[in-house]
Coordinates of C-alpha atoms and ligand atoms in Angstrom, one line a residue:
M1 CA -1.8 -5.1 13.8
C2 CA -4.2 -4.4 16.7
G3 CA -7.9 -4.2 16.8
I4 CA -9.5 -1.2 18.2
V5 CA -13.4 -0.9 18.7
A6 CA -15.3 1.5 20.8
Y7 CA -18.6 3.3 21.7
K8 CA -21.1 6.3 23.0
G9 CA -24.5 5.9 23.5
H10 CA -27.2 5.0 25.4
K11 CA -27.1 1.2 24.6
N12 CA -25.6 -1.6 26.5
C13 CA -22.0 -1.8 24.5
H14 CA -20.7 -5.4 25.6
P15 CA -22.3 -6.2 23.4
I16 CA -21.9 -4.3 20.3
L17 CA -17.8 -4.7 21.3
L18 CA -17.7 -8.1 21.4
S19 CA -19.3 -8.7 18.1
G20 CA -17.2 -5.9 17.0
L21 CA -14.0 -8.1 18.1
K22 CA -15.3 -10.5 16.7
R23 CA -15.1 -9.0 13.5
L24 CA -11.4 -8.2 14.0
E25 CA -10.1 -10.6 16.0
Y26 CA -7.9 -11.2 12.6
R27 CA -5.4 -8.1 13.0
G28 CA -4.3 -9.9 16.1
Y29 CA -6.1 -12.7 17.8
D30 CA -2.8 -13.1 20.9
S31 CA -5.0 -10.9 23.9
A32 CA -8.3 -8.6 24.3
G33 CA -9.3 -6.3 26.4
I34 CA -13.0 -3.7 27.0
A35 CA -12.4 -1.2 29.3
C36 CA -15.4 0.6 30.2
I37 CA -16.9 3.4 32.9
N38 CA -20.3 2.5 34.6
S39 CA -23.2 5.0 36.2
N40 CA -20.7 5.8 39.3
D41 CA -17.7 6.8 36.9
K42 CA -15.5 4.0 37.6
L43 CA -13.2 2.1 35.0
V44 CA -14.5 -1.3 34.6
V45 CA -11.5 -2.9 33.0
T46 CA -11.0 -6.8 32.2
K47 CA -9.0 -8.1 30.5
R48 CA -8.0 -11.6 29.2
K49 CA -4.8 -13.5 27.1
G50 CA -5.9 -15.9 24.6
K51 CA -9.4 -14.9 21.9
V52 CA -12.0 -13.0 22.2
S53 CA -13.8 -15.8 23.6
E54 CA -12.5 -16.0 26.2
L55 CA -12.6 -12.6 27.2
K56 CA -16.0 -12.9 26.4
S57 CA -16.8 -15.8 28.9
A58 CA -15.2 -13.5 31.5
L59 CA -16.9 -10.5 31.2
S60 CA -19.7 -9.8 34.1
N61 CA -23.5 -9.3 32.9
S62 CA -23.9 -7.8 36.1
E63 CA -24.1 -3.6 35.2
I64 CA -24.9 -1.5 32.1
Y65 CA -22.0 0.4 31.1
N66 CA -23.4 3.6 27.9
L67 CA -19.6 3.5 26.8
G68 CA -16.6 1.6 25.8
I69 CA -13.2 0.8 24.4
A70 CA -12.0 -2.8 23.2
H71 CA -9.0 -3.5 21.0
T72 CA -7.2 -7.6 20.5
R73 CA -4.0 -7.4 20.7
W74 CA -1.3 -8.8 18.0
A75 CA 1.4 -8.1 20.8
T76 CA 4.9 -5.9 19.5
H77 CA 6.5 -4.5 23.3
G78 CA 6.2 -7.0 25.7
K79 CA 4.1 -10.6 25.6
P80 CA 1.2 -11.7 24.6
N81 CA -0.2 -12.3 28.1
Q82 CA -2.6 -10.2 30.6
L83 CA -1.1 -8.0 31.9
N84 CA 0.6 -6.3 28.1
A85 CA -3.5 -6.7 26.8
H86 CA -5.0 -3.4 26.3
P87 CA -6.7 -1.5 27.4
H88 CA -4.3 -0.1 29.6
L89 CA -4.5 2.6 32.2
D90 CA -2.6 5.4 33.8
Q91 CA -1.3 6.0 37.3
S92 CA -4.6 7.6 38.5
K93 CA -7.2 4.9 36.9
K94 CA -8.8 7.6 35.7
I95 CA -7.8 7.5 31.5
A96 CA -7.7 3.8 29.7
L97 CA -6.3 4.1 26.6
V98 CA -6.4 1.4 23.9
H99 CA -4.0 1.8 20.6
N100 CA -3.0 0.2 17.6
G101 CA 0.1 0.9 16.3
I102 CA 4.0 2.0 18.0
I103 CA 5.5 4.2 19.5
E104 CA 9.1 4.1 18.6
N105 CA 10.4 7.1 22.3
Y106 CA 8.3 4.9 24.1
D107 CA 11.8 4.3 26.2
P108 CA 13.7 7.9 26.9
I109 CA 9.6 9.1 27.6
K110 CA 9.6 6.0 29.2
K111 CA 12.5 7.3 31.6
F112 CA 11.4 10.6 31.7
L113 CA 8.0 8.9 34.3
L114 CA 10.7 7.0 35.9
S115 CA 12.2 9.7 37.5
K116 CA 8.5 10.9 38.0
K117 CA 7.8 8.3 40.5
I118 CA 5.1 6.7 38.1
K119 CA 5.0 3.2 37.6
F120 CA 5.0 0.9 35.6
K121 CA 2.6 -2.4 35.4
S122 CA 3.4 -3.8 31.4
E123 CA 5.6 -4.2 29.2
T124 CA 4.0 -2.5 26.3
D125 CA 4.5 0.9 25.1
T126 CA 0.9 1.8 25.1
E127 CA 1.2 2.0 28.7
V128 CA 4.0 4.5 28.3
L129 CA 1.6 6.3 26.2
V130 CA -1.5 6.6 28.4
Q131 CA 1.3 7.5 32.3
L132 CA 2.1 10.3 29.8
I133 CA -1.5 11.6 28.8
G134 CA -1.9 11.1 33.0
Y135 CA 1.0 12.4 33.4
F136 CA -0.5 15.5 30.9
Y137 CA -3.7 15.8 32.6
N138 CA -2.9 15.3 36.6
N139 CA 0.1 17.3 36.8
G140 CA 0.7 20.0 34.1
K141 CA -3.5 21.9 34.7
M142 CA -4.7 20.9 31.6
N143 CA -7.9 19.4 31.0
F144 CA -8.5 15.9 28.7
E145 CA -8.3 16.9 24.8
Q146 CA -5.6 19.2 26.3
S147 CA -3.7 16.5 27.7
V148 CA -4.1 14.4 24.9
R149 CA -2.4 16.3 22.2
A150 CA 0.5 16.9 24.7
A151 CA 1.4 14.5 24.7
L152 CA 0.4 12.3 21.2
Q153 CA 2.5 15.7 20.2
R154 CA 5.4 14.2 21.9
V155 CA 5.3 10.5 20.7
D156 CA 7.1 9.3 17.7
G157 CA 5.8 6.3 15.4
A158 CA 1.8 5.8 14.6
F159 CA -1.3 5.2 16.8
G160 CA -4.9 4.6 16.7
I161 CA -6.2 6.0 19.6
V162 CA -9.9 6.2 22.0
I163 CA -9.5 6.8 24.9
L164 CA -11.5 7.6 28.0
N165 CA -11.3 8.9 31.7
T166 CA -13.5 9.5 34.1
D167 CA -13.9 12.8 35.1
Y168 CA -15.0 13.0 31.6
P169 CA -17.6 10.7 32.1
D170 CA -20.3 11.7 28.4
M171 CA -16.4 11.7 26.5
M172 CA -14.2 9.8 24.1
I173 CA -11.5 11.2 22.2
A174 CA -10.3 9.5 19.0
A175 CA -6.6 9.8 16.8
R176 CA -4.3 8.8 14.9
K177 CA -1.7 9.3 12.9
G178 CA -0.4 6.0 10.5
S179 CA -2.9 3.7 11.9
P180 CA -6.2 3.5 10.5
L181 CA -8.9 4.4 12.2
V182 CA -13.0 5.8 11.0
L183 CA -15.6 7.2 13.1
G184 CA -20.2 6.0 12.0
I185 CA -21.9 8.2 13.6
K186 CA -25.5 7.6 14.0
E187 CA -27.9 9.5 16.0
N188 CA -26.2 9.9 20.0
E189 CA -24.5 7.4 18.7
F190 CA -20.5 7.6 18.1
F191 CA -18.7 4.2 16.5
I192 CA -14.8 4.5 16.6
A193 CA -13.2 1.1 15.1
S194 CA -10.0 -0.3 13.6
D195 CA -11.7 -0.2 10.5
I196 CA -15.5 -0.2 8.7
S197 CA -16.4 -4.3 9.4
P198 CA -17.4 -3.5 12.9
I199 CA -19.7 -0.4 11.9
V200 CA -21.5 -1.1 9.0
K201 CA -24.2 -2.8 10.5
Y202 CA -24.5 0.1 12.3
T203 CA -24.7 2.7 11.1
K204 CA -23.9 4.0 7.2
D205 CA -22.3 7.3 7.9
I206 CA -18.6 7.0 8.2
I207 CA -15.0 9.5 9.0
Y208 CA -12.0 8.1 8.2
L209 CA -9.9 10.6 10.3
K210 CA -6.9 11.8 8.5
D211 CA -3.6 11.9 9.8
S212 CA -2.6 13.6 12.8
E213 CA -6.7 14.3 12.9
M214 CA -8.9 14.1 16.6
A215 CA -12.2 13.1 17.3
V216 CA -13.5 15.0 19.6
I217 CA -16.7 13.3 21.0
N218 CA -19.0 14.5 24.5
K219 CA -22.3 14.3 24.6
K220 CA -24.3 14.5 22.0
S221 CA -21.9 16.3 19.8
F222 CA -19.1 15.6 18.1
K223 CA -15.7 17.4 16.9
I224 CA -12.9 16.8 14.3
K225 CA -9.6 18.9 15.2
S226 CA -6.5 18.8 14.4
V227 CA -4.1 16.3 17.2
D228 CA -0.9 20.3 16.1
K229 CA -2.8 22.1 16.9
D230 CA -6.8 23.5 18.6
I231 CA -8.4 23.5 15.9
S232 CA -11.7 22.4 14.4
L233 CA -12.3 20.6 10.8
P234 CA -14.2 19.8 8.5
K235 CA -16.7 16.7 9.4
N236 CA -16.5 14.4 6.1
I237 CA -19.1 12.3 6.3
E238 CA -19.4 9.6 3.8
K239 CA -22.4 7.7 3.5
I240 CA -21.3 4.4 3.0
D241 CA -22.5 1.2 0.7
F242 CA -20.5 -1.8 1.5
K243 CA -22.9 -5.2 2.7
I244 CA -21.7 -7.0 5.5
D245 CA -20.5 -9.7 4.8
D246 CA -21.1 -13.3 5.7
Y247 CA -18.8 -14.0 8.7
D248 CA -20.0 -17.9 8.4
K249 CA -18.0 -21.1 8.3
G250 CA -21.3 -22.8 7.4
K251 CA -19.9 -26.5 6.6
Y252 CA -16.2 -26.5 6.9
K253 CA -14.5 -26.1 9.8
Y254 CA -11.9 -23.3 8.9
F255 CA -12.5 -20.4 7.4
M256 CA -9.4 -20.7 5.0
H257 CA -10.4 -24.3 3.9
K258 CA -14.2 -22.7 3.5
E259 CA -12.4 -19.9 1.4
I260 CA -10.2 -22.6 -1.0
H261 CA -13.8 -23.6 -1.9
E262 CA -15.3 -20.0 -3.0
Q263 CA -12.7 -19.6 -5.5
I264 CA -15.5 -21.2 -8.2
N265 CA -17.6 -18.2 -7.3
T266 CA -14.9 -15.8 -6.1
I267 CA -12.7 -15.7 -9.8
P268 CA -15.6 -15.4 -11.4
N269 CA -17.0 -12.5 -8.8
T270 CA -13.8 -11.0 -10.3
I271 CA -14.0 -11.0 -14.0
N272 CA -17.9 -10.5 -14.6
G273 CA -19.2 -7.5 -15.8
R274 CA -15.3 -7.0 -16.8
I275 CA -15.2 -7.9 -19.9
K276 CA -17.4 -6.3 -23.0
N277 CA -17.8 -6.8 -27.0
E278 CA -14.1 -8.7 -26.5
S279 CA -12.6 -6.2 -24.4
V280 CA -11.3 -5.5 -20.9
L281 CA -13.1 -3.3 -19.1
L282 CA -11.8 -1.8 -15.8
Q283 CA -14.0 1.2 -15.1
G284 CA -12.0 2.4 -11.8
L285 CA -9.0 3.3 -13.9
S286 CA -10.8 4.9 -16.9
D287 CA -9.9 8.3 -15.1
Y288 CA -5.9 8.0 -15.3
W289 CA -5.9 5.2 -18.7
N290 CA -4.5 8.2 -21.0
I291 CA -2.0 7.9 -18.5
I292 CA -1.5 4.8 -17.4
E293 CA -0.9 3.6 -21.1
S294 CA 1.3 5.4 -22.0
A295 CA 3.9 4.6 -18.8
E296 CA 7.3 4.0 -19.9
K297 CA 8.0 1.7 -16.2
I298 CA 5.1 0.3 -14.2
Y299 CA 6.5 -0.8 -10.5
I300 CA 4.4 -4.0 -8.2
T301 CA 4.5 -2.6 -4.0
A302 CA 2.9 -4.9 -2.0
C303 CA 3.6 -7.9 1.1
G304 CA 3.8 -11.5 1.6
T305 CA 1.0 -13.3 -0.8
S306 CA 0.7 -10.2 -2.9
W307 CA 3.8 -9.5 -3.4
H308 CA 3.8 -13.1 -5.1
A309 CA 1.0 -11.7 -6.7
G310 CA 3.3 -8.9 -7.9
L311 CA 5.4 -11.0 -9.5
I312 CA 2.2 -12.8 -11.7
G313 CA 1.5 -9.7 -12.5
K314 CA 5.0 -8.6 -13.9
N315 CA 4.7 -11.5 -16.2
F316 CA 1.1 -10.9 -18.4
I317 CA 2.1 -7.4 -18.0
E318 CA 5.7 -7.3 -20.1
R319 CA 4.6 -10.4 -22.0
F320 CA 1.0 -8.6 -22.9
A321 CA 1.3 -5.0 -23.1
N322 CA 5.9 -4.9 -23.5
I323 CA 6.4 -2.6 -20.5
P324 CA 9.1 -3.3 -18.2
V325 CA 8.3 -4.1 -14.7
H326 CA 9.8 -3.8 -11.0
V327 CA 8.2 -5.8 -8.3
E328 CA 9.4 -5.2 -5.3
Y329 CA 8.3 -5.1 -1.8
A330 CA 6.6 -2.5 -0.2
S331 CA 9.4 -2.7 2.8
E332 CA 12.2 -2.4 0.5
F333 CA 10.3 0.3 -1.7
R334 CA 9.7 2.4 1.2
Y335 CA 14.0 2.9 1.8
N336 CA 14.8 2.6 -2.0
H337 CA 16.0 4.3 -3.9
A338 CA 13.2 4.3 -6.0
L339 CA 13.8 5.6 -9.4
I340 CA 9.8 6.8 -9.2
D341 CA 8.1 9.7 -11.5
S342 CA 5.4 11.2 -13.2
K343 CA 5.6 8.8 -16.2
T344 CA 5.9 6.0 -13.6
I345 CA 2.6 3.9 -12.5
V346 CA 2.8 2.4 -9.2
I347 CA 0.3 -0.8 -8.8
A348 CA -0.1 -1.2 -5.4
I349 CA -1.6 -5.1 -4.1
S350 CA -3.6 -5.2 -0.6
Q351 CA -5.7 -7.7 0.4
S352 CA -6.6 -6.3 3.1
G353 CA -5.8 -2.3 2.1
E354 CA -4.2 -1.8 5.4
T355 CA -0.7 -2.9 5.6
A356 CA 1.7 -0.5 6.2
D357 CA 4.6 -1.4 4.9
T358 CA 2.0 -0.9 0.3
L359 CA 0.7 2.1 2.4
A360 CA 4.2 3.7 3.2
A361 CA 5.1 3.1 -0.3
I362 CA 1.9 4.0 -1.9
R363 CA 2.7 7.3 -0.2
K364 CA 6.2 7.6 -1.9
A365 CA 5.1 7.0 -5.1
N366 CA 2.1 10.1 -4.7
N367 CA 5.1 12.6 -2.8
H368 CA 7.2 11.7 -5.9
G369 CA 4.0 12.5 -8.3
A370 CA 3.8 8.4 -9.7
L371 CA 0.3 8.0 -10.5
T372 CA -1.1 4.8 -8.2
I373 CA -3.4 2.4 -8.6
G374 CA -5.0 0.0 -5.9
I375 CA -5.9 -3.7 -6.4
C376 CA -7.1 -4.2 -3.3
N377 CA -9.9 -6.2 -1.8
I378 CA -11.5 -4.3 1.0
A379 CA -13.8 -0.9 -0.3
G380 CA -12.8 2.1 2.1
S381 CA -9.6 0.8 2.9
S382 CA -6.3 2.7 3.3
V383 CA -5.0 1.6 0.1
S384 CA -8.4 2.6 -1.6
R385 CA -8.1 6.0 -0.4
E386 CA -4.8 6.5 -0.9
T387 CA -4.3 5.2 -4.5
K388 CA -4.7 8.1 -6.7
C389 CA -7.4 5.0 -9.1
G390 CA -8.3 1.2 -8.9
V391 CA -10.1 -1.9 -9.1
Y392 CA -11.1 -4.2 -6.8
T393 CA -10.7 -7.5 -6.5
R394 CA -14.5 -8.8 -5.1
C395 CA -13.9 -11.7 -3.3
G396 CA -15.8 -11.2 0.2
H397 CA -14.3 -11.0 3.2
E398 CA -10.8 -13.2 3.9
V399 CA -10.7 -14.4 7.5
G400 CA -8.3 -16.7 7.0
V401 CA -5.1 -15.7 8.4
A402 CA -3.7 -17.8 4.8
S403 CA -4.5 -15.3 2.5
T404 CA -5.8 -17.9 -0.8
K405 CA -9.5 -16.6 -2.4
A406 CA -7.3 -13.0 -2.8
F407 CA -4.6 -14.2 -4.5
T408 CA -6.1 -15.9 -7.2
S409 CA -8.4 -12.7 -7.2
Q410 CA -5.6 -10.4 -7.7
I411 CA -4.1 -12.9 -9.8
V412 CA -8.0 -12.2 -12.6
V413 CA -7.4 -8.5 -12.1
L414 CA -3.3 -8.5 -13.4
Y415 CA -4.9 -10.6 -16.2
L416 CA -7.7 -7.8 -17.5
L417 CA -5.4 -4.9 -16.7
A418 CA -2.1 -6.8 -18.7
L419 CA -4.5 -7.6 -21.8
K420 CA -6.2 -3.8 -21.3
L421 CA -3.1 -2.3 -22.1
A422 CA -1.8 -4.6 -24.5
E423 CA -4.8 -3.8 -26.4
S424 CA -4.8 0.3 -25.8
R425 CA -1.0 -0.1 -26.9
K426 CA -2.0 -2.8 -29.9
T427 CA 0.9 -5.0 -28.5
I428 CA -2.0 -8.0 -28.9
S429 CA -3.4 -9.1 -31.8
K430 CA -7.4 -8.9 -32.2
E431 CA -7.2 -12.9 -32.2
S432 CA -5.0 -13.0 -30.1
L433 CA -6.2 -10.7 -27.1
K434 CA -10.6 -12.4 -27.7
R435 CA -8.8 -15.9 -26.8
H436 CA -6.9 -14.9 -23.7
L437 CA -10.7 -13.2 -22.6
D438 CA -12.4 -16.7 -22.9
Y439 CA -10.2 -17.4 -20.0
K440 CA -13.5 -17.3 -18.1
K441 CA -14.4 -21.2 -19.8
S442 CA -10.6 -21.7 -18.1
V443 CA -12.1 -20.9 -14.6
N444 CA -14.7 -22.1 -14.9
K445 CA -13.1 -25.0 -14.1
I446 CA -12.1 -25.0 -11.0
K447 CA -14.4 -27.1 -10.2
S448 CA -12.9 -30.6 -10.9
I449 CA -9.6 -29.4 -9.1
F450 CA -12.2 -30.1 -5.8
K451 CA -12.6 -33.6 -6.9
Q452 CA -9.2 -35.0 -6.4
E453 CA -9.2 -32.7 -3.2
N454 CA -9.1 -36.7 -1.4
D455 CA -6.4 -37.5 -3.2
I456 CA -4.4 -34.4 -2.2
K457 CA -5.2 -35.6 1.5
K458 CA -3.3 -38.5 1.0
I459 CA -0.7 -36.6 0.6
A460 CA -0.7 -34.7 2.4
K461 CA -0.6 -37.3 5.4
K462 CA 2.4 -38.8 3.6
Y463 CA 3.9 -35.9 4.7
K464 CA 3.4 -34.7 7.0
K465 CA 6.2 -35.9 9.4
A466 CA 8.2 -33.9 6.7
N467 CA 10.6 -31.3 8.0
D468 CA 11.4 -29.5 4.7
F469 CA 10.2 -28.8 1.7
L470 CA 11.1 -27.6 -1.8
Y471 CA 8.7 -26.0 -4.1
L472 CA 9.8 -25.8 -7.6
G473 CA 8.3 -23.5 -11.1
R474 CA 9.8 -22.5 -14.2
G475 CA 8.3 -18.6 -15.4
L476 CA 4.6 -18.3 -14.6
N477 CA 5.1 -20.8 -11.8
F478 CA 8.0 -20.1 -9.8
P479 CA 5.7 -17.2 -7.7
V480 CA 3.1 -20.7 -7.4
A481 CA 6.0 -22.5 -5.5
L482 CA 6.8 -19.7 -3.7
E483 CA 3.2 -19.1 -3.0
G484 CA 2.9 -22.7 -2.1
A485 CA 5.6 -22.7 -0.1
L486 CA 4.0 -19.6 1.7
K487 CA 1.5 -21.9 2.3
L488 CA 3.6 -24.5 4.4
K489 CA 5.2 -22.7 6.4
E490 CA 2.2 -20.3 7.2
I491 CA -0.7 -22.5 8.6
S492 CA 1.8 -25.9 9.4
Y493 CA 4.6 -24.5 10.9
I494 CA 7.5 -26.7 7.8
H495 CA 9.7 -24.8 6.7
A496 CA 9.5 -24.8 2.7
E497 CA 11.2 -22.9 0.3
G498 CA 10.0 -21.7 -3.9
Y499 CA 12.9 -22.5 -6.3
P500 CA 13.0 -20.9 -9.8
A501 CA 13.3 -24.9 -11.2
A502 CA 16.3 -24.9 -12.3
E503 CA 17.9 -22.4 -9.8
M504 CA 17.6 -25.5 -7.5
K505 CA 21.0 -27.2 -8.8
H506 CA 22.8 -23.7 -7.7
G507 CA 23.0 -24.7 -4.1
P508 CA 19.1 -25.9 -2.6
I509 CA 19.6 -29.4 -3.8
A510 CA 22.7 -29.9 -1.3
L511 CA 19.4 -30.4 1.2
I512 CA 17.8 -33.3 -1.5
D513 CA 17.8 -36.6 1.0
K514 CA 14.8 -39.3 1.1
D515 CA 13.2 -36.6 3.5
M516 CA 12.9 -34.3 1.4
P517 CA 9.6 -33.7 -0.1
S518 CA 10.3 -31.5 -4.1
V519 CA 6.7 -30.3 -5.8
F520 CA 7.0 -29.5 -9.1
I521 CA 4.9 -27.5 -10.7
A522 CA 4.8 -28.7 -14.6
P523 CA 2.9 -28.0 -16.8
K524 CA 3.0 -28.9 -20.5
D525 CA 4.4 -26.1 -21.4
K526 CA 7.8 -24.8 -23.4
T527 CA 9.9 -25.3 -20.1
Y528 CA 8.5 -28.4 -20.2
E529 CA 11.7 -31.0 -20.6
K530 CA 13.8 -29.0 -18.3
I531 CA 12.1 -29.7 -14.9
I532 CA 12.3 -32.7 -16.2
S533 CA 15.8 -33.3 -16.2
N534 CA 15.5 -31.0 -13.2
I535 CA 13.3 -33.6 -11.3
Q536 CA 15.2 -36.7 -12.7
E537 CA 18.4 -34.9 -10.4
I538 CA 16.0 -34.8 -7.6
K539 CA 14.8 -39.2 -8.0
S540 CA 18.7 -40.3 -8.4
R541 CA 19.4 -37.9 -5.1
K542 CA 16.5 -39.7 -3.7
G543 CA 14.1 -37.0 -2.6
K544 CA 10.3 -37.6 -2.9
I545 CA 9.0 -35.8 -6.0
I546 CA 5.3 -34.3 -5.8
V547 CA 4.0 -33.0 -9.2
I548 CA 1.0 -31.2 -10.0
T549 CA 0.7 -30.9 -13.6
D550 CA -1.7 -30.4 -16.5
S551 CA -0.2 -34.0 -18.9
K552 CA -2.8 -36.3 -18.9
N553 CA -1.4 -39.7 -19.1
D554 CA 1.8 -38.3 -19.3
K555 CA 4.5 -42.0 -18.8
V556 CA 7.6 -40.3 -17.6
L557 CA 5.6 -37.9 -15.1
K558 CA 3.5 -41.1 -13.5
E559 CA 7.2 -43.4 -13.6
L560 CA 9.4 -39.9 -12.1
A561 CA 6.7 -38.8 -9.3
N562 CA 5.4 -40.8 -5.9
D563 CA 2.7 -38.5 -6.5
L564 CA 0.5 -37.3 -8.7
I565 CA -1.6 -34.7 -9.5
V566 CA -3.2 -33.2 -12.9
V567 CA -5.3 -30.6 -13.6
P568 CA -7.9 -29.5 -16.3
K569 CA -5.8 -28.5 -19.3
T570 CA -6.1 -24.6 -20.1
N571 CA -4.8 -22.3 -20.8
H572 CA -1.1 -21.0 -19.5
Y573 CA -2.3 -18.5 -17.1
A574 CA -5.1 -20.8 -15.7
F575 CA -3.0 -23.1 -14.6
A576 CA -0.8 -20.6 -12.2
I577 CA -4.1 -20.5 -10.9
F578 CA -5.3 -24.5 -10.6
A579 CA -1.9 -25.5 -9.0
S580 CA -2.6 -22.8 -6.2
I581 CA -5.2 -24.1 -5.9
V582 CA -4.6 -27.8 -5.2
L583 CA -1.3 -26.3 -2.5
Q584 CA -3.7 -24.4 -0.5
L585 CA -5.6 -27.9 -0.2
L586 CA -2.6 -29.9 0.9
A587 CA -1.3 -26.7 2.4
Y588 CA -4.6 -27.0 4.2
H589 CA -4.9 -30.3 4.3
I590 CA -1.1 -31.1 6.0
A591 CA -2.0 -28.4 9.1
L592 CA -5.4 -30.3 9.2
D593 CA -3.9 -33.6 9.8
K594 CA -1.6 -31.8 12.4
N595 CA -4.2 -30.6 14.2
L596 CA -3.2 -26.4 14.1
N597 CA -5.8 -23.7 14.3
V598 CA -5.5 -23.4 10.7
D599 CA -6.8 -19.4 10.8
Q600 CA -5.6 -18.5 13.4
P601 CA -1.7 -19.6 12.6
R602 CA 0.4 -18.7 15.9
N603 CA 2.4 -15.0 15.8
L604 CA 0.6 -14.4 12.2
A605 CA -1.9 -11.4 12.8
K606 CA -4.4 -10.9 8.9
S607 CA -3.1 -7.4 8.7
V608 CA 0.3 -6.6 9.9
S609 CA -1.1 -2.9 10.0
V610 CA 2.5 -2.4 11.3
E611 CA 5.8 -1.2 10.1
Ligands
M6R701 O1 -2.7 -7.6 2.7 P1 -2.2 -7.8 2.5 O2 -2.7 -8.1 1.4 O3 -1.9 -6.4 2.1 O4 -1.6 -8.8 2.9 C1 0.1 -9.3 3.3 C2 0.5 -10.4 3.8 O5 0.6 -9.6 5.3 C3 -0.5 -11.2 3.7 O6 -0.4 -12.0 2.0 C4 0.8 -12.6 3.6 O7 2.0 -12.8 4.2 C5 -1.1 -13.3 4.2 N1 -1.2 -14.5 5.6 C6 -0.4 -14.8 3.3 O8 -1.1 -15.8 3.3

């Protein structure tokens, strides 16, 4: 988590750093800060609790700086307040540092530094690192670069850091291990950030720092060096071809609302160019297709919403291609005794492409010789670079912390992948494949869901005071229920649980009373009758029932449900997407009615880049 942006060049760095921080605010938004070196070679540091806008108002424009580092924080060690905000300084106030990641052995290092009479101002692990650099610099007869290297060699954990030193007013050092950092290069200008989004509008020449690499920028040149030894490494400059996404809410009050509505376009965009002559084309997988199609076992690994998409993917792949699929939380996969080898395919799903647990899972799979596939939204992200091959979800920048359009695009990619596998392995007939690839037409019916937004708003108003919700669905719609519950929890702070509908009577039914709403995802499919029985079980315990179905003019549901949303009839698979959109809107309107900040809910960050 946390966002870093840094600049060295001839321009005034404040606007560059502030607009960069704004782009990175999705990584954390509990405090922000900037440190620059002024023309008298002094550090000028401004920090504020809260959003980047607070920092912006606090900055003085009386001076121009050409060298600066900035940070937006998601607290790990120490409360979210001004004191704990980055940049942090060493005791001599010459060295300033911004840090993403966690220094795991900060405690013994802090004790050592305290024994050397170093005083700490914050509760952070980051201050420990900058004080250690300062300790080596001020006491160890080391130059700036040597002292950074000496400190980094003594820390355990993850770091992406950028450091300034007033004794070296032309120099900026960046280093990474576990936490991504990107260097952008332009004539006599250098940009560093935790992802490319703050950089792409200035330059297309990028170096993705690898683990244990340092970028040492000095005057008008730079070197890539090793953190472990004083040696230079090759400069792997890549030309990137990404456009900066529209970063504007348009007519919407919140990005989340905009992003929910964007699904009318993002879903077709994920499909476009990937169905040709009644066949699926996934270019990003073509080099490895002979391995993929003969997979004996597939693991899908991801976190949060992406994990829910993985559960839906399992259903698709097992159903169409007859390959057993295990879906594991990346945070568990990385430590579990996973049975993976060179015959295993590991699919990692991530919107941001920077989730630390998902990256660790990919690294583990790569080390075991498995073929890793990334399903990811951000081109150039760590997931896209560390997997062997992959498919982009192509749904555009997702700003709202609650994932919406990325989820439905992930479902679409997994659907296409399952059908392609089935086609190659001949586990699907030509007619059936053709029928399934008509998906695009069904998806076009999404527009009509939004015609019911007013009805969903009314339902939101009615239930916004509930303390708990149950979300219930079967088969494909069980992960849809999990995702609906997660959306509600994240942005409305109402406790919600997703369950397979039939499991409800094995425990959660004890919670049911007149104040507890249950949301049923109940299409008219082979489980319909069973779901009706589950609804009746809740009804007879006075529970409130909200139903999302595709069964039009359904007298039974009308009778049983307190509130009913009917989406257009399509195929079974598109229904999962339609229902998800309804659940996104329901969560959104409940949170909005409670006057909450929908895009930046408390305690969360868009990209969880710490373990
Ligand atoms: O970027 P990723 O897809 O890897 O993120 C995984 C989760 O952190 C993410 O889906 C999280 O659960 C969202 N806030 C869900 O809305």
